[in-house]
XYZ file of C-alpha atoms in Angstrom:
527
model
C -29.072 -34.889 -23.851
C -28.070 -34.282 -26.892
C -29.446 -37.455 -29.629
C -25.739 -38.726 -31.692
C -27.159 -39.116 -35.361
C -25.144 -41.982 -36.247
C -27.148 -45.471 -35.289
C -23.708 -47.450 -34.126
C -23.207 -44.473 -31.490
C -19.515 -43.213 -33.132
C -18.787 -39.613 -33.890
C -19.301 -38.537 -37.304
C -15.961 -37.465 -38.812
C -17.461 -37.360 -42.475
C -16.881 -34.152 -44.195
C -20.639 -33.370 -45.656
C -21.248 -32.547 -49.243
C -22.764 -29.073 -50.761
C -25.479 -30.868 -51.407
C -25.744 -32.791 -47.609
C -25.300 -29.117 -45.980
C -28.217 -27.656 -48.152
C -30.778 -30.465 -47.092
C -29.192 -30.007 -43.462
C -29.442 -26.396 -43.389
C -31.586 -25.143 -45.915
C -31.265 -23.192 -49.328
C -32.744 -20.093 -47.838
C -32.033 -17.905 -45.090
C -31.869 -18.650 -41.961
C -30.015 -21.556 -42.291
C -30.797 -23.726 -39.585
C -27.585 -23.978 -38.064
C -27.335 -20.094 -37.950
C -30.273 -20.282 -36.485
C -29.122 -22.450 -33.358
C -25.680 -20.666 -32.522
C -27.093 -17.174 -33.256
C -30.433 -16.140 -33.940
C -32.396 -17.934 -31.609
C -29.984 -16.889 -28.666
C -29.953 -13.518 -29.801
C -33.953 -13.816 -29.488
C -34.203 -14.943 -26.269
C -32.297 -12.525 -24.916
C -33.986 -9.635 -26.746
C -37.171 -10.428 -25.793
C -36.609 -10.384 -22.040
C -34.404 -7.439 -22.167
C -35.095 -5.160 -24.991
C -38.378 -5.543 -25.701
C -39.900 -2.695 -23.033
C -36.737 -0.523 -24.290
C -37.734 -0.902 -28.172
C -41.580 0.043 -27.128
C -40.179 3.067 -25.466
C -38.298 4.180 -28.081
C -41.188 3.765 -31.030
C -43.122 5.825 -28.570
C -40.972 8.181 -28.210
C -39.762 8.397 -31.802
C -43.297 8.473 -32.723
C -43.881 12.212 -30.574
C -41.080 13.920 -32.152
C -41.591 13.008 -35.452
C -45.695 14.311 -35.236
C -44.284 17.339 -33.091
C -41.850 18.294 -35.815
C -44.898 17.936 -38.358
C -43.236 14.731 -40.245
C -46.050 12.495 -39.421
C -49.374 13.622 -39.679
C -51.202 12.796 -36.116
C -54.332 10.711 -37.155
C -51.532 8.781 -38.739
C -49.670 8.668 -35.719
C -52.718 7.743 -33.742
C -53.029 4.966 -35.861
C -49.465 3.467 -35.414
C -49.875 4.596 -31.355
C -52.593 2.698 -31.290
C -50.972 -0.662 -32.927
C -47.910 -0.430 -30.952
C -50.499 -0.472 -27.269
C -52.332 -2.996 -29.171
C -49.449 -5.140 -28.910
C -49.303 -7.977 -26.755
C -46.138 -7.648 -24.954
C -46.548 -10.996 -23.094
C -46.980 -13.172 -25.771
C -44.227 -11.773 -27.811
C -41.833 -12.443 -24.651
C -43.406 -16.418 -24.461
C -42.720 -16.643 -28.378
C -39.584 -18.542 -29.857
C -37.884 -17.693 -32.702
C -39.477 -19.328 -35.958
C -37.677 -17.732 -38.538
C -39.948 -15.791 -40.057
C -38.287 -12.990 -39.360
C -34.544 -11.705 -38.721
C -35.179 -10.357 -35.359
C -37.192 -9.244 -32.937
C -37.512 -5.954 -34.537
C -38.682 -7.268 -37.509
C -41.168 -8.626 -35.881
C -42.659 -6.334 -33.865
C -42.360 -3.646 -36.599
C -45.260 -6.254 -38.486
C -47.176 -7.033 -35.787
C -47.537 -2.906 -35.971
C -47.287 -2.880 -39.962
C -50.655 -5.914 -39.803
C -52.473 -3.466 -36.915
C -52.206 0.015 -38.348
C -51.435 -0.958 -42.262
C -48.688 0.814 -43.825
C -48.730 4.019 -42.508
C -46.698 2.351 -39.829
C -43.830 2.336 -41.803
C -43.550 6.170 -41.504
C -42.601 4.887 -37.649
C -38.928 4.117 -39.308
C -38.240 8.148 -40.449
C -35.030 8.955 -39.830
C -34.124 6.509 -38.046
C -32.209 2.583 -37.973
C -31.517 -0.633 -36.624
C -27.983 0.888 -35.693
C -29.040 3.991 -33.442
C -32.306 1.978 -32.404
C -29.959 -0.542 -31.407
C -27.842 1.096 -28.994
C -30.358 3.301 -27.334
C -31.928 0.009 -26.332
C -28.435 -1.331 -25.076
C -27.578 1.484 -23.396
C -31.142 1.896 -21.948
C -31.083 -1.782 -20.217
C -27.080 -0.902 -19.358
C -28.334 2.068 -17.216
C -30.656 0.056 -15.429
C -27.976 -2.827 -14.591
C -26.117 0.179 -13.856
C -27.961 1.968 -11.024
C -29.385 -1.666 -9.627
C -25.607 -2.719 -9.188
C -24.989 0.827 -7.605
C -28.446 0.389 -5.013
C -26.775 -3.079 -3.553
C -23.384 -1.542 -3.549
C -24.797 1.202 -1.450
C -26.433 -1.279 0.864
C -23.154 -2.959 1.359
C -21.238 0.604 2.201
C -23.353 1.478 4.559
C -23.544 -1.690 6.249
C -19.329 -1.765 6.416
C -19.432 1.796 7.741
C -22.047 0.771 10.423
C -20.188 -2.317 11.612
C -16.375 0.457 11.404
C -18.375 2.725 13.614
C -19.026 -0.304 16.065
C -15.772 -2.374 15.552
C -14.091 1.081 16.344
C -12.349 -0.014 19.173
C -11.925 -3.485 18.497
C -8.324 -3.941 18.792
C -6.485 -6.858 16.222
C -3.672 -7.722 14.363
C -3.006 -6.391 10.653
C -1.305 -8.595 8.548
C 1.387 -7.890 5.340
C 2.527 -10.738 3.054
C -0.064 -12.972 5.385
C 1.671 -12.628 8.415
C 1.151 -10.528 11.761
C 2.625 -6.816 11.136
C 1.166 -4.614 13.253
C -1.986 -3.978 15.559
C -5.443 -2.150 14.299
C -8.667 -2.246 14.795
C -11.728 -3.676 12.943
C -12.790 -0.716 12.190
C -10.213 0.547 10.436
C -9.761 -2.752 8.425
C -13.652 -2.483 7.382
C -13.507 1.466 6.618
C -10.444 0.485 3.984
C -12.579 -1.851 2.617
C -15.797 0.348 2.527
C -13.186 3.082 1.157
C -12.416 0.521 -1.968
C -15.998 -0.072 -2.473
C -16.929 3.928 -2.419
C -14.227 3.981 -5.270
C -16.148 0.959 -7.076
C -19.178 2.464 -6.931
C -17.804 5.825 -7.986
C -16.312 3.748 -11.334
C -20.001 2.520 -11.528
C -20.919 5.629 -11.248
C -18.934 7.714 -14.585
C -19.721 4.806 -16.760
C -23.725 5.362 -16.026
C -23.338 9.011 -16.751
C -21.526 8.598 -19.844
C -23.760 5.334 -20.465
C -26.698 7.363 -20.352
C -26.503 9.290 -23.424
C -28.658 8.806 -26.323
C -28.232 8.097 -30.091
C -31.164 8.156 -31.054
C -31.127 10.029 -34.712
C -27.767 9.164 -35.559
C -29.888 6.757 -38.449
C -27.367 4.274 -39.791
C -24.547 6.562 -39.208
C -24.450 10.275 -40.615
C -28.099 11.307 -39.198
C -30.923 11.942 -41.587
C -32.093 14.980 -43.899
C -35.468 15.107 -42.346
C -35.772 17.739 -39.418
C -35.648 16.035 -36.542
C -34.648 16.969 -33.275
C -32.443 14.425 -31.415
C -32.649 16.454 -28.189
C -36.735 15.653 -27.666
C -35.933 12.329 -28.020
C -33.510 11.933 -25.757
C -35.518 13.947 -23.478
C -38.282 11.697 -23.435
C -36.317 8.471 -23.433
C -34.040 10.080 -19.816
C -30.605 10.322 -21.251
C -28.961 13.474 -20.001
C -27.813 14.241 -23.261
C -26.465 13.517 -26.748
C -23.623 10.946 -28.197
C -23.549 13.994 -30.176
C -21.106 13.001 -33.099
C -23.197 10.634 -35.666
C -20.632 8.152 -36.022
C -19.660 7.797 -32.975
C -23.516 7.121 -31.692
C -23.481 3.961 -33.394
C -19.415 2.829 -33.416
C -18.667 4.118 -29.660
C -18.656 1.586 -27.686
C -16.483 2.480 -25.109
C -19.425 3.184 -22.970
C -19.768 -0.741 -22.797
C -15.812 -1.282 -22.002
C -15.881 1.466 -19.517
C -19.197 -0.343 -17.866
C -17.320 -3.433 -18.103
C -13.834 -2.610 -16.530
C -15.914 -0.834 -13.687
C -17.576 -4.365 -13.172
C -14.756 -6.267 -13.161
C -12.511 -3.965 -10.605
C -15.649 -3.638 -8.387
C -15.637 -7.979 -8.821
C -12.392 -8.043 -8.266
C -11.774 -5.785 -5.127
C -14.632 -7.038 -3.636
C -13.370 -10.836 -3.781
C -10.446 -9.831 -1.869
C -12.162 -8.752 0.837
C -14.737 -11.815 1.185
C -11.290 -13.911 0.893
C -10.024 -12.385 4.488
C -13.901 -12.692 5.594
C -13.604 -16.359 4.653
C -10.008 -16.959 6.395
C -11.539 -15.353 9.507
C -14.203 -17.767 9.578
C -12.316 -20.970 9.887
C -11.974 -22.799 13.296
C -8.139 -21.853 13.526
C -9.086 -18.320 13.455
C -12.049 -18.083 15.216
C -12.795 -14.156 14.855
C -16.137 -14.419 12.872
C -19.441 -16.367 13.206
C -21.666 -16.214 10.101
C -25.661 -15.823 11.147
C -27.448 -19.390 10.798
C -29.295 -18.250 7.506
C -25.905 -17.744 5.585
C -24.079 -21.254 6.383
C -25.022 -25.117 5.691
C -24.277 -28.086 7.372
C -21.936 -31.404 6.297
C -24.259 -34.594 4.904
C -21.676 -36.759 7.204
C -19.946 -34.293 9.699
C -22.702 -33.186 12.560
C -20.367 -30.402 14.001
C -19.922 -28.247 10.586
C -20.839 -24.559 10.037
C -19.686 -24.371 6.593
C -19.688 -20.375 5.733
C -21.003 -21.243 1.701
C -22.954 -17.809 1.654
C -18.847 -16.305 1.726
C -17.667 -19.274 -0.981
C -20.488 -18.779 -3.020
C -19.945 -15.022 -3.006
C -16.359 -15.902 -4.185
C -17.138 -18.029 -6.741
C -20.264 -15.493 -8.202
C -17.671 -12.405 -7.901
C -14.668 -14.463 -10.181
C -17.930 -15.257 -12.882
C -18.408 -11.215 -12.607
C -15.473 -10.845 -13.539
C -15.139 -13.405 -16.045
C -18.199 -12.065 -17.898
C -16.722 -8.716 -17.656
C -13.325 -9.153 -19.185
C -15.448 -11.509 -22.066
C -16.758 -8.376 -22.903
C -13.107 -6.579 -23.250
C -12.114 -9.560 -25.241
C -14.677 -9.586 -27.457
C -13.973 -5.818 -28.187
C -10.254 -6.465 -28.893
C -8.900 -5.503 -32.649
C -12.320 -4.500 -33.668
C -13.050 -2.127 -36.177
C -14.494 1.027 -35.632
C -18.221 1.100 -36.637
C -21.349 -0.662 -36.586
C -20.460 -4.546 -36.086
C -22.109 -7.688 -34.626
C -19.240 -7.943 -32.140
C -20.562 -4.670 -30.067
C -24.463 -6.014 -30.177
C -26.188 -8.802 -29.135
C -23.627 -11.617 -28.190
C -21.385 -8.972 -26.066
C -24.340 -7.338 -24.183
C -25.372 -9.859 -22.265
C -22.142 -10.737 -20.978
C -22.170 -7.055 -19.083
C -25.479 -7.613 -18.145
C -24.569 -10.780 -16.428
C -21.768 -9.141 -14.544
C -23.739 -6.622 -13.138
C -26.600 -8.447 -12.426
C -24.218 -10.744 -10.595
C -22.118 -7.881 -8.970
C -26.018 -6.808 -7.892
C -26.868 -10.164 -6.006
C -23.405 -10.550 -4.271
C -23.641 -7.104 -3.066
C -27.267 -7.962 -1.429
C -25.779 -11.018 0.413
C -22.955 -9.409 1.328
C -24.845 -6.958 3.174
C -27.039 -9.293 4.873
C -24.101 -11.500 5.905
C -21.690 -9.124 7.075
C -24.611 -7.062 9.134
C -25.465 -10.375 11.087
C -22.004 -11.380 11.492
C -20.706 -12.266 15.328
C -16.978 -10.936 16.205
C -14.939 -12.514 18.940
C -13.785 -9.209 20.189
C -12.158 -10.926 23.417
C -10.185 -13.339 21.266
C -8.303 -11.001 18.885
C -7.407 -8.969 21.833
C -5.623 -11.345 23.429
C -3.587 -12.048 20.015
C -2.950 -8.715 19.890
C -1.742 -9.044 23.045
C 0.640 -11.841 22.845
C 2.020 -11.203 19.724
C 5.765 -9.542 18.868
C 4.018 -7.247 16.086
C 3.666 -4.430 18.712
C 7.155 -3.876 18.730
C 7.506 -1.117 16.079
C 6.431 0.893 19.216
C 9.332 0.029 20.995
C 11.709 0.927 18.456
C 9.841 3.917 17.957
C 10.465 4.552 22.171
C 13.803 3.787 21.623
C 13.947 6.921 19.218
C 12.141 9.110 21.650
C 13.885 8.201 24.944
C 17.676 6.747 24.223
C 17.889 9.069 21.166
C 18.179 6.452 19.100
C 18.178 6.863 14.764
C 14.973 4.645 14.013
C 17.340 2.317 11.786
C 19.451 1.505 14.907
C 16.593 1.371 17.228
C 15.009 -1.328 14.987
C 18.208 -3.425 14.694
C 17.876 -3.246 18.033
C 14.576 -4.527 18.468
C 14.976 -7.287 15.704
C 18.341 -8.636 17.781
C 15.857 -8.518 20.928
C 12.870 -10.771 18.783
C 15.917 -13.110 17.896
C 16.694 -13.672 21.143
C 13.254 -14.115 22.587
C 12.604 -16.936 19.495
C 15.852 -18.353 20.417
C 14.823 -18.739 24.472
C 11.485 -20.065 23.496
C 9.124 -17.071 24.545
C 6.470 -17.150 22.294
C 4.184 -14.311 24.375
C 5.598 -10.639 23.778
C 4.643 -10.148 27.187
C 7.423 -12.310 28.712
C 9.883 -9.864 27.424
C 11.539 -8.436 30.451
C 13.626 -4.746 30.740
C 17.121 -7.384 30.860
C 16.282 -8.984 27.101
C 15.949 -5.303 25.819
C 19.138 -4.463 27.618
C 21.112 -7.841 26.168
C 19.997 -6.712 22.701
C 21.369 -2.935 23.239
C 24.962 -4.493 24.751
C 25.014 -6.610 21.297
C 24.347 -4.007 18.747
C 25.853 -0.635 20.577
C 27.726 -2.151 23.683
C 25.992 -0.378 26.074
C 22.502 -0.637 27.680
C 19.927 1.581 27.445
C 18.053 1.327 30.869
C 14.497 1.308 29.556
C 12.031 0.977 32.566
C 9.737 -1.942 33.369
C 6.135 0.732 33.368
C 7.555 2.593 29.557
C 8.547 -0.947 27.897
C 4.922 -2.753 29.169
C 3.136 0.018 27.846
C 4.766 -0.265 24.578
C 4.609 -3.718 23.967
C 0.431 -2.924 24.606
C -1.796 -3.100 21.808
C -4.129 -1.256 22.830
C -1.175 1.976 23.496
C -0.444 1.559 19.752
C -3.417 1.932 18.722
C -4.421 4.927 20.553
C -1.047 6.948 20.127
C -1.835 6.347 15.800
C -3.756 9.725 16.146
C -2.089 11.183 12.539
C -5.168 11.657 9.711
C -6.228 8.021 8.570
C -4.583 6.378 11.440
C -6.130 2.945 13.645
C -6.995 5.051 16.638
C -10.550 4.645 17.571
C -11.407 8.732 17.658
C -9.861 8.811 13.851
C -11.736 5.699 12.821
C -14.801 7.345 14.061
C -13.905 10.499 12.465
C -13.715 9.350 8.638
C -16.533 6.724 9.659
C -18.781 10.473 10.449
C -16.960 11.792 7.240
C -17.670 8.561 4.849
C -21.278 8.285 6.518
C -21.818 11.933 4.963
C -20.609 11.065 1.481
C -22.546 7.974 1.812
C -25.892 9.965 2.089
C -24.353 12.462 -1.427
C -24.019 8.673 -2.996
C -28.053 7.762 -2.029
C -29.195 11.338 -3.257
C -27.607 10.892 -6.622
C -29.113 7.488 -6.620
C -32.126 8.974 -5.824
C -32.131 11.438 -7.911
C -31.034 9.521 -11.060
C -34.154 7.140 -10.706
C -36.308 10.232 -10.511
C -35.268 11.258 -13.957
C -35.648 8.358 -15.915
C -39.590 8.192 -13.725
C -40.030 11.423 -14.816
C -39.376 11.020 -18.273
C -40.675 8.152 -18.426
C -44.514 9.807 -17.074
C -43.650 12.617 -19.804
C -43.791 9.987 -22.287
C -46.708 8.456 -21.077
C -48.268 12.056 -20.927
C -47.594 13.084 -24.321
C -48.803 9.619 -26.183
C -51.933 10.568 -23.989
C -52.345 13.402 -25.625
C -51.592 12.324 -29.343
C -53.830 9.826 -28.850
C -56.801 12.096 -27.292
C -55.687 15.059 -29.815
C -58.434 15.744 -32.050
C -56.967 15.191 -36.012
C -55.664 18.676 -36.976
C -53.965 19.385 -33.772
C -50.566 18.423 -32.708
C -48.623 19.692 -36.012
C -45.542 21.521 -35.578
C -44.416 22.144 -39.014
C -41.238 21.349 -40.169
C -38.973 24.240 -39.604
């Protein structure tokens, strides 16, 4: 709770003096009010997130430089050694004091005190700016491919429960009311379908995410020969942001991250809002596993589904953080500003770490989930949304255009509301032929067997055999098909991780050998 510094308890409306502000804030930077709304934040952040990243990249930055013979290698031994010597855990349990701007700062003299000031060859050809987003974009792949593992998880779990919902007969509704029979199974391959597309969004902005800056410098690289490529190499990026300026202004790689995260949010809520509506008593077609709903304080009887409202609530803050980060990148300019850095990073990194956690539950919830199979059967059954299939009989055996088969039909669902039959099944042959005297004056002599069969459910499902239709063998079919792509999705997942563990052991590797080199190997000129 925050103390109010005036003694009678009132809000200070006093305007403060120069004077009052300097023995507030200081006469020296930081100022201590900077300090709270930015630079401590900033810290606290940094050293939970970047810190690994920023150790990778001295490491790395340190091999190419003594492989392109611009630091001698007992030199580079030297600073190696300082920047193992570190202790990584105490810097992430330390709070900003001011002593120095950043965590950066900091680290670079915890390696400046260790190895003296030879370590300040470490900063050749390179700055704050690239250094800074090869860090972001480092931690942004990671979010990245985490957010893409429990997206995965989900997928295949809504392709599992397609394949076994395949034949699970319902109603589909349009503008939230009964339109037309389907099956489970094609409502949850739709949604998997959606998700495949989310994670394919998720997908683009990791490969263009993962390219490195490193040796852009402040902006228009450096006149020392580096090679860009090595570093990259070493760090995992498939490549180069190979344009200078763009390495450290781009940041489109962020808004592309974040619009992927905040469509995957946002489709995703929409489907855990019909998950929700299908859990209440009135509906009755879903039973949530004991481990994903609570209890009432007061009401004994109550399965409250909270593991579906909490995955609401967490996908609208995904989103939220997400479109923070678009807003904060509105009417920027184009280069190296604050806005791009540390107060808009985290924001993304929220989202996905969210996105990451609802996906997990998800999963778990929706593979333990209990359908009433028997129950949306029988709604299927009773309801007048089967009766596009008449109309469509009406075409096939009166001869009937469709538009005057379904005026038809609608004059026959009039009739039915107006004699109180609420079940489509007490529709007899003489209320279709009533409907056919009113709109064409003459009947149409549909039989008893051909009008039962289709005002049956099940019959319109199975006759929906065209490609992406509700019938169970075509469900099945791009089930097969989207269990296939499914396993391409895992591979590249796979194989993505391998890369950044590989280069990540060929880092380790070659600061082995600098540091085991004896001192006149390891130089590779400068040409």
């Amino acid at each position: 709770m925050t103390r109010n510094p005036n003694p009678d308890g009132a809000a200070s409306t006093h305007a403060p003096s120069r004077a009052e502000i300097a023995a507030q804030d200081g006469v020296r930077f930081p100022g201590r009010s900077y300090v709270d709304a930015v630079l401590s934040p900033i810290y606290e952040s940094a050293k939970h997130e970047l810190l690994d990243p920023m150790m990778a990249v001295h490491r790395a930055h340190l091999v190419m430089l003594v492989e392109r013979g611009l630091v001698a290698p007992d030199s580079a031994r030297k600073i190696l050694a300082a920047l193992d010597g570190i202790d990584l855990a105490a810097v992430a349990a330390s709070s900003y004091n001011g002593r120095y701007e950043d965590l950066f700062f900091y680290v670079e003299d915890l390696t400046l005190q260790a190895a003296g000031e030879e370590a300040g060859n470490l900063h050749i050809a390179r700055s704050r700016n690239d250094m800074g987003v090869t860090m972001y974009r480092m931690v942004l792949r990671k979010y990245l491919l985490d957010a893409i593992e429990a997206a995965l998880l989900l997928h295949g779990v809504l392709l599992r429960l397609a394949a076994e919902e395949a034949d699970t007969v319902m109603l589909a509704h349009t503008h939230t009311q009964p339109a037309q029979p389907t099956t489970l199974g094609h409502w949850l391959t739709a949604a998997a379908d959606v998700l495949a597309r989310d994670i394919a969004r998720l997908q683009a902005a990791y490969e263009r995410a993962n390219r490195s800056p490193m040796g852009a410098a402040a902006l228009s690289t450096s006149g020392f020969p580096i090679s860009r490529e090595r570093v990259a190499e070493l760090l995992g990026f498939d490549g180069l942001v190979e344009n200078s300026y763009d390495a450290i202004a781009g940041a489109d790689y962020v808004s592309e991250a974040a619009a992927a995260a905040e469509l995957a949010a946002l489709h995703t809520g929409r489907t855990v809002q019909d998950l929700l509506t299908w859990c209440t008593q009135e509906y009755g077609v879903l039973r949530v596993a004991d481990p994903y709903v609570q209890t009432s304080s007061i009401m004994p009887q109550k399965r409250n589904p909270v593991s579906l409202e909490h995955s609401r609530a967490l996908l609208s803050y995904a989103a939220g953080r997400a479109h923070t980060v678009l807003q904060m990148l509105h009417n920027t300019p184009f280069g190296d500003i604050v806005d791009t850095e540390d107060e808009m990073q985290p924001n993304l990194w929220a989202a996905l770490g969210t996105l990451r956690q609802v996906f997990r539950l998800m999963a778990n919830v929706l593979g333990t989930v209990q359908v009433n199979r028997d129950l949306l059967l029988e709604r299927a059954r009773a309801s007048f949304a089967n009766v596009t299939e008449l109309a469509d009989l009406l075409v096939r055996e009166a001869g009937l255009p469709f538009r005057t088969a379904h005026t038809v039909v609608a004059t026959m669902v009039k009739l039915a509301e107006a004699r109180g039959l609420r079940d489509v099944r007490q529709v007899e042959p003489a209320l279709v032929e009533e409907a056919a005297l009113q709109v064409l004056g003459r009947p149409l002599g549909v039989p008893a067997e051909k009008l039962r069969l289709a005002l049956d459910p099940v019959h319109f499902v199975a006759v929906r055999t065209v490609r992406g239709g509700v019938a169970s063998q075509e469900v099945r079919r791009m089930v097969t098909e989207r269990e296939a792509h499914h396993a391409e999705l895992a591979a590249w997942l796979g194989a993505a991780r391998a890369r950044l563990d590989g280069a990540a052991g060929r880092l380790d590797e070659a600061c082995r050998k600098l540091a085991a080199a004896s001192g006149g190997e390891g130089e590779a000129g400068c040409g």
